[in-house]
Amino acid sequence: MLQVYDLKKSYGKTQALDGVSLDVSQGEILVVMGPSGCGKSTLIRCVNRLTEPDSGEIFFNGQSVIDMSTQELLQFRRRVGFVFQHFNLIKRLTVKENVMFGLVLSGMDSQEAELKALDALQKVELSDSKDSRPEELSGGQQQRIGIARALALNPEIMLLDEPTASLDPILVGEVLDVMEALARNTRATMVIVTHEVSFALKVADRIILMDHGKIVEEGIPAEIFTQPRSEIGRKYKRLLVA
Ligand SMILES: Nc1ncnc2c1ncn2[C@@H]1O[C@H](COP(=O)(O)OP(=O)(O)OP(=O)(O)O)[C@@H](O)[C@H]1O
Ligand SMILES: [Mg+2]
């Protein structure tokens, strides 16, 4: 469904992506891990060209994302759910309105958008808070709004960039639970960037480890940390036995 070939991106002297290739199939849950600064966000943002890669190719269902016109790119982004590390919610709108916003913007009439928003809020267990403002909710609840907003678009693929990174540890669990339920119940295709090792082992179909802009290790959860070939893989393995 998603293919990335030899993707490269530099910021000045920093090579954020140094030739990354990967293949995500329909319904697959791919988890991307690696130390801070290794290029995970750059990779995931390049997929829908929120960040423009310097070179390489990206295909979505066979269509080149790199070759898309501005108009085609806007349409494509509606098929991709993106959840950010920071919630990017609109303060003056209610929870429900935040989820409806993208739908209405894409031309859906407001009644239909409301039904879709309520459905998405139910999936992240936030129905009771639909009329609250984001700031009245906890960080974990706010991130669940972010996930509902992406879900409401009924995306063909979800890209989640450290959705739990800005949460206090107690709230991390509730967001991980929602993501796990989505992964299991919807069979959506997902690319999830996370530092949560036990979540990755439980939910991923496949895990990719990155370091210095490259993929250094790749495998199924049961095997990836058993005999790691990379330094990063060994570090994660040590974390697990600690
Ligand atoms: N807009 C930017 N301008 C300059 N340098 C950038 C920019 N975005 C990222 N970088 C650099 O590119 C490298 C990769 O950054 P990226 O955000 O992809 O890392 P990451 O793996 O997502 O890290 P983290 O786990 O901390 O989120 C880093 O060295 C970072 O400093
Ligand atoms: Mg990042």
Short mmCIF file of C-alpha atoms and ligand atoms in Angstrom, two decimals:
data_model
loop_
_atom_site.label_atom_id
_atom_site.label_comp_id
_atom_site.label_asym_id
_atom_site.label_seq_id
_atom_site.Cartn_x
_atom_site.Cartn_y
_atom_site.Cartn_z
CA MET A 1 0.00 0.00 0.00
CA LEU A 2 2.84 2.41 0.90
CA GLN A 3 6.29 2.11 -0.58
CA VAL A 4 9.23 4.35 0.17
CA TYR A 5 12.45 4.10 -1.83
CA ASP A 6 15.81 5.58 -0.88
CA LEU A 7 14.39 8.66 0.78
CA LYS A 8 16.90 11.39 1.63
CA LYS A 9 16.51 14.66 3.46
CA SER A 10 19.13 17.04 4.83
CA TYR A 11 18.84 20.17 6.91
CA GLY A 12 22.07 22.01 6.21
CA LYS A 13 24.78 19.61 7.33
CA THR A 14 22.36 17.36 9.21
CA GLN A 15 21.37 14.34 7.20
CA ALA A 16 17.99 13.56 8.75
CA LEU A 17 17.21 10.76 6.28
CA ASP A 18 20.05 8.93 4.62
CA GLY A 19 18.39 6.57 2.17
CA VAL A 20 15.35 5.01 3.83
CA SER A 21 13.29 2.38 2.04
CA LEU A 22 10.26 0.60 3.41
CA ASP A 23 7.11 -1.14 2.39
CA VAL A 24 3.87 -1.11 4.39
CA SER A 25 1.11 -3.47 3.36
CA GLN A 26 -2.63 -3.06 3.74
CA GLY A 27 -3.74 -3.59 7.34
CA GLU A 28 -0.22 -3.70 8.68
CA ILE A 29 0.81 -2.03 11.94
CA LEU A 30 4.37 -0.82 11.50
CA VAL A 31 6.16 0.62 14.52
CA VAL A 32 9.19 2.90 13.99
CA MET A 33 11.61 3.29 16.89
CA GLY A 34 15.01 4.83 17.43
CA PRO A 35 16.85 7.48 19.44
CA SER A 36 15.89 11.13 19.44
CA GLY A 37 17.06 12.88 16.30
CA CYS A 38 17.43 9.70 14.20
CA GLY A 39 14.90 10.91 11.63
CA LYS A 40 11.60 9.29 12.63
CA SER A 41 9.49 12.45 12.40
CA THR A 42 11.20 13.47 9.20
CA LEU A 43 10.36 10.08 7.69
CA ILE A 44 6.72 10.10 8.71
CA ARG A 45 6.26 13.75 7.67
CA CYS A 46 7.80 13.07 4.26
CA VAL A 47 5.15 10.43 3.54
CA ASN A 48 2.48 13.07 2.98
CA ARG A 49 5.02 15.78 2.12
CA LEU A 50 4.49 17.92 5.19
CA THR A 51 8.26 17.81 4.83
CA GLU A 52 9.64 17.76 1.28
CA PRO A 53 12.28 15.06 0.81
CA ASP A 54 15.41 15.94 -1.22
CA SER A 55 15.29 12.73 -3.21
CA GLY A 56 13.72 9.30 -3.28
CA GLU A 57 10.31 7.96 -4.18
CA ILE A 58 7.04 7.43 -2.32
CA PHE A 59 4.20 5.40 -3.77
CA PHE A 60 0.75 5.12 -2.27
CA ASN A 61 -1.34 2.38 -3.90
CA GLY A 62 1.00 2.62 -6.85
CA GLN A 63 0.68 6.38 -7.32
CA SER A 64 3.76 8.55 -6.90
CA VAL A 65 3.25 11.01 -4.04
CA ILE A 66 6.32 12.97 -5.16
CA ASP A 67 4.79 13.60 -8.59
CA MET A 68 1.44 14.83 -7.24
CA SER A 69 0.28 18.33 -8.07
CA THR A 70 -0.75 20.62 -5.22
CA GLN A 71 -4.38 19.71 -5.82
CA GLU A 72 -3.67 15.98 -5.91
CA LEU A 73 -1.60 16.29 -2.75
CA LEU A 74 -4.46 17.97 -0.88
CA GLN A 75 -6.78 15.16 -1.92
CA PHE A 76 -4.21 12.56 -0.94
CA ARG A 77 -3.76 14.08 2.52
CA ARG A 78 -7.47 13.56 3.18
CA ARG A 79 -6.85 9.84 2.81
CA VAL A 80 -4.08 9.90 5.40
CA GLY A 81 -4.74 10.38 9.12
CA PHE A 82 -1.94 12.22 10.87
CA VAL A 83 -1.59 12.41 14.65
CA PHE A 84 1.04 14.80 15.94
CA GLN A 85 3.20 14.68 19.01
CA HIS A 86 1.64 17.98 20.11
CA PHE A 87 -2.09 17.95 19.88
CA ASN A 88 -2.64 20.97 17.55
CA LEU A 89 -6.23 21.39 18.73
CA ILE A 90 -8.24 24.54 18.24
CA LYS A 91 -8.90 26.07 21.65
CA ARG A 92 -12.09 27.98 20.96
CA LEU A 93 -13.84 24.96 19.44
CA THR A 94 -15.45 22.17 21.44
CA VAL A 95 -14.13 18.63 21.33
CA LYS A 96 -16.80 17.66 18.81
CA GLU A 97 -16.14 20.72 16.65
CA ASN A 98 -12.42 19.99 16.61
CA VAL A 99 -13.15 16.55 15.19
CA MET A 100 -15.70 17.94 12.69
CA PHE A 101 -13.41 20.71 11.50
CA GLY A 102 -11.43 18.81 8.86
CA LEU A 103 -14.57 17.13 7.55
CA VAL A 104 -16.43 20.39 7.05
CA LEU A 105 -13.32 21.91 5.52
CA SER A 106 -13.24 19.11 2.97
CA GLY A 107 -16.80 19.98 1.94
CA MET A 108 -18.91 17.56 3.99
CA ASP A 109 -22.24 18.99 5.19
CA SER A 110 -22.29 19.67 8.89
CA GLN A 111 -24.92 17.09 9.84
CA GLU A 112 -22.95 14.26 8.29
CA ALA A 113 -19.72 15.64 9.78
CA GLU A 114 -21.33 15.67 13.20
CA LEU A 115 -22.37 12.01 12.92
CA LYS A 116 -18.86 11.02 11.84
CA ALA A 117 -17.32 13.07 14.64
CA LEU A 118 -19.57 11.45 17.26
CA ASP A 119 -18.71 8.02 15.92
CA ALA A 120 -14.97 8.76 16.09
CA LEU A 121 -15.30 10.17 19.61
CA GLN A 122 -17.03 7.00 20.69
CA LYS A 123 -14.11 4.94 19.38
CA VAL A 124 -11.70 6.87 21.61
CA GLU A 125 -14.17 6.84 24.53
CA LEU A 126 -14.74 10.57 24.63
CA SER A 127 -18.47 10.79 23.89
CA ASP A 128 -19.16 12.31 27.30
CA SER A 129 -16.74 15.17 26.69
CA LYS A 130 -17.99 16.17 23.24
CA ASP A 131 -19.12 19.64 24.34
CA SER A 132 -16.08 20.48 26.46
CA ARG A 133 -13.22 22.68 25.32
CA PRO A 134 -9.86 20.95 24.85
CA GLU A 135 -8.26 22.85 27.73
CA GLU A 136 -10.84 21.39 30.13
CA LEU A 137 -9.47 17.92 29.41
CA SER A 138 -6.37 16.05 30.46
CA GLY A 139 -3.40 15.63 28.12
CA GLY A 140 -4.38 12.02 27.47
CA GLN A 141 -7.92 13.03 26.58
CA GLN A 142 -6.62 15.80 24.34
CA GLN A 143 -4.46 13.36 22.46
CA ARG A 144 -7.50 11.09 22.07
CA ILE A 145 -9.27 14.05 20.41
CA GLY A 146 -6.30 14.22 18.04
CA ILE A 147 -6.73 10.54 17.26
CA ALA A 148 -10.52 10.93 16.80
CA ARG A 149 -9.89 13.83 14.43
CA ALA A 150 -7.66 11.64 12.28
CA LEU A 151 -10.08 8.68 12.50
CA ALA A 152 -13.11 10.74 11.48
CA LEU A 153 -11.58 11.26 8.04
CA ASN A 154 -11.85 7.50 7.61
CA PRO A 155 -8.24 7.37 6.48
CA GLU A 156 -6.73 4.59 4.41
CA ILE A 157 -3.58 4.87 6.49
CA MET A 158 -2.83 6.47 9.87
CA LEU A 159 0.52 8.04 10.65
CA LEU A 160 1.12 8.62 14.35
CA ASP A 161 4.19 10.53 15.48
CA GLU A 162 4.94 9.83 19.14
CA PRO A 163 1.32 10.35 20.17
CA THR A 164 2.21 9.79 23.82
CA ALA A 165 5.45 11.77 23.99
CA SER A 166 4.08 14.92 25.57
CA LEU A 167 1.99 13.11 28.17
CA ASP A 168 2.68 12.45 31.80
CA PRO A 169 3.43 8.76 32.33
CA ILE A 170 0.13 8.05 34.04
CA LEU A 171 -1.80 9.30 31.02
CA VAL A 172 0.32 7.44 28.50
CA GLY A 173 -1.49 4.19 29.26
CA GLU A 174 -4.95 5.40 28.30
CA VAL A 175 -3.77 6.66 24.92
CA LEU A 176 -1.87 3.43 24.26
CA ASP A 177 -4.99 1.45 25.16
CA VAL A 178 -7.07 3.42 22.66
CA MET A 179 -4.45 2.92 19.98
CA GLU A 180 -4.23 -0.78 20.71
CA ALA A 181 -8.01 -1.13 20.44
CA LEU A 182 -7.99 0.72 17.12
CA ALA A 183 -5.21 -1.41 15.77
CA ARG A 184 -7.06 -4.59 16.73
CA ASN A 185 -10.62 -3.62 15.88
CA THR A 186 -10.29 -1.58 12.72
CA ARG A 187 -7.52 -3.38 10.87
CA ALA A 188 -6.44 0.06 9.73
CA THR A 189 -3.00 0.41 8.23
CA MET A 190 -0.84 2.30 10.71
CA VAL A 191 2.68 3.63 10.96
CA ILE A 192 3.37 4.47 14.60
CA VAL A 193 6.46 6.25 15.88
CA THR A 194 6.88 5.50 19.57
CA HIS A 195 9.41 4.96 22.33
CA GLU A 196 7.05 2.61 24.17
CA VAL A 197 8.80 -0.74 23.86
CA SER A 198 6.16 -2.93 25.47
CA PHE A 199 3.40 -1.31 23.42
CA ALA A 200 5.42 -1.91 20.25
CA LEU A 201 5.98 -5.55 21.13
CA LYS A 202 2.27 -6.06 21.83
CA VAL A 203 0.73 -4.21 18.90
CA ALA A 204 3.19 -4.13 15.99
CA ASP A 205 3.15 -6.55 13.11
CA ARG A 206 6.66 -5.36 12.34
CA ILE A 207 9.16 -3.06 14.03
CA ILE A 208 11.75 -0.89 12.32
CA LEU A 209 14.71 0.58 14.21
CA MET A 210 16.35 3.72 12.90
CA ASP A 211 19.67 5.36 13.72
CA HIS A 212 21.34 8.35 12.09
CA GLY A 213 18.82 8.58 9.28
CA LYS A 214 18.94 4.92 8.31
CA ILE A 215 16.99 1.76 9.05
CA VAL A 216 19.39 -0.41 11.03
CA GLU A 217 17.14 -3.30 12.00
CA GLU A 218 13.76 -4.66 11.06
CA GLY A 219 11.75 -7.61 12.27
CA ILE A 220 8.66 -9.07 13.88
CA PRO A 221 8.17 -8.29 17.58
CA ALA A 222 8.94 -11.83 18.70
CA GLU A 223 12.36 -11.75 17.07
CA ILE A 224 13.63 -8.21 16.74
CA PHE A 225 15.20 -7.95 20.17
CA THR A 226 16.32 -11.58 20.54
CA GLN A 227 19.53 -11.37 18.48
CA PRO A 228 19.84 -7.75 17.44
CA ARG A 229 22.50 -6.96 14.84
CA SER A 230 22.56 -3.22 15.44
CA GLU A 231 23.82 -1.19 18.39
CA ILE A 232 20.36 0.37 18.75
CA GLY A 233 18.74 -3.06 18.76
CA ARG A 234 21.11 -4.17 21.54
CA LYS A 235 20.26 -1.07 23.55
CA TYR A 236 16.55 -1.81 23.34
CA LYS A 237 17.22 -5.41 24.26
CA ARG A 238 19.10 -4.28 27.39
CA LEU A 239 16.15 -2.06 28.26
CA LEU A 240 13.87 -5.07 28.13
CA VAL A 241 15.92 -7.27 30.43
CA ALA A 242 16.62 -4.42 32.86
N1 LIG B 1 13.03 21.81 10.50
C1 LIG B 1 14.26 21.41 10.79
N2 LIG B 1 15.33 22.22 10.62
C2 LIG B 1 16.58 21.82 10.91
N3 LIG B 1 16.88 20.60 11.37
C3 LIG B 1 15.88 19.73 11.57
C4 LIG B 1 14.53 20.09 11.30
N4 LIG B 1 13.74 19.03 11.59
C5 LIG B 1 14.57 18.07 12.03
N5 LIG B 1 15.85 18.48 12.01
C6 LIG B 1 17.03 17.67 12.39
O1 LIG B 1 16.97 16.45 11.68
C7 LIG B 1 17.31 15.35 12.51
C8 LIG B 1 16.15 14.37 12.55
O2 LIG B 1 15.06 14.98 13.24
P1 LIG B 1 13.68 14.25 13.51
O3 LIG B 1 12.76 15.25 14.06
O4 LIG B 1 13.26 13.52 12.28
O5 LIG B 1 14.13 13.19 14.63
P2 LIG B 1 13.23 12.20 15.49
O6 LIG B 1 13.79 10.84 15.29
O7 LIG B 1 11.80 12.42 15.18
O8 LIG B 1 13.56 12.66 17.00
P3 LIG B 1 12.59 12.70 18.30
O9 LIG B 1 12.51 11.29 18.83
O10 LIG B 1 13.34 13.59 19.24
O11 LIG B 1 11.27 13.27 17.89
C9 LIG B 1 17.69 15.94 13.85
O12 LIG B 1 19.08 16.09 13.90
C10 LIG B 1 17.01 17.29 13.86
O13 LIG B 1 17.72 18.21 14.63
MG MG B 2 10.18 13.13 16.29
#
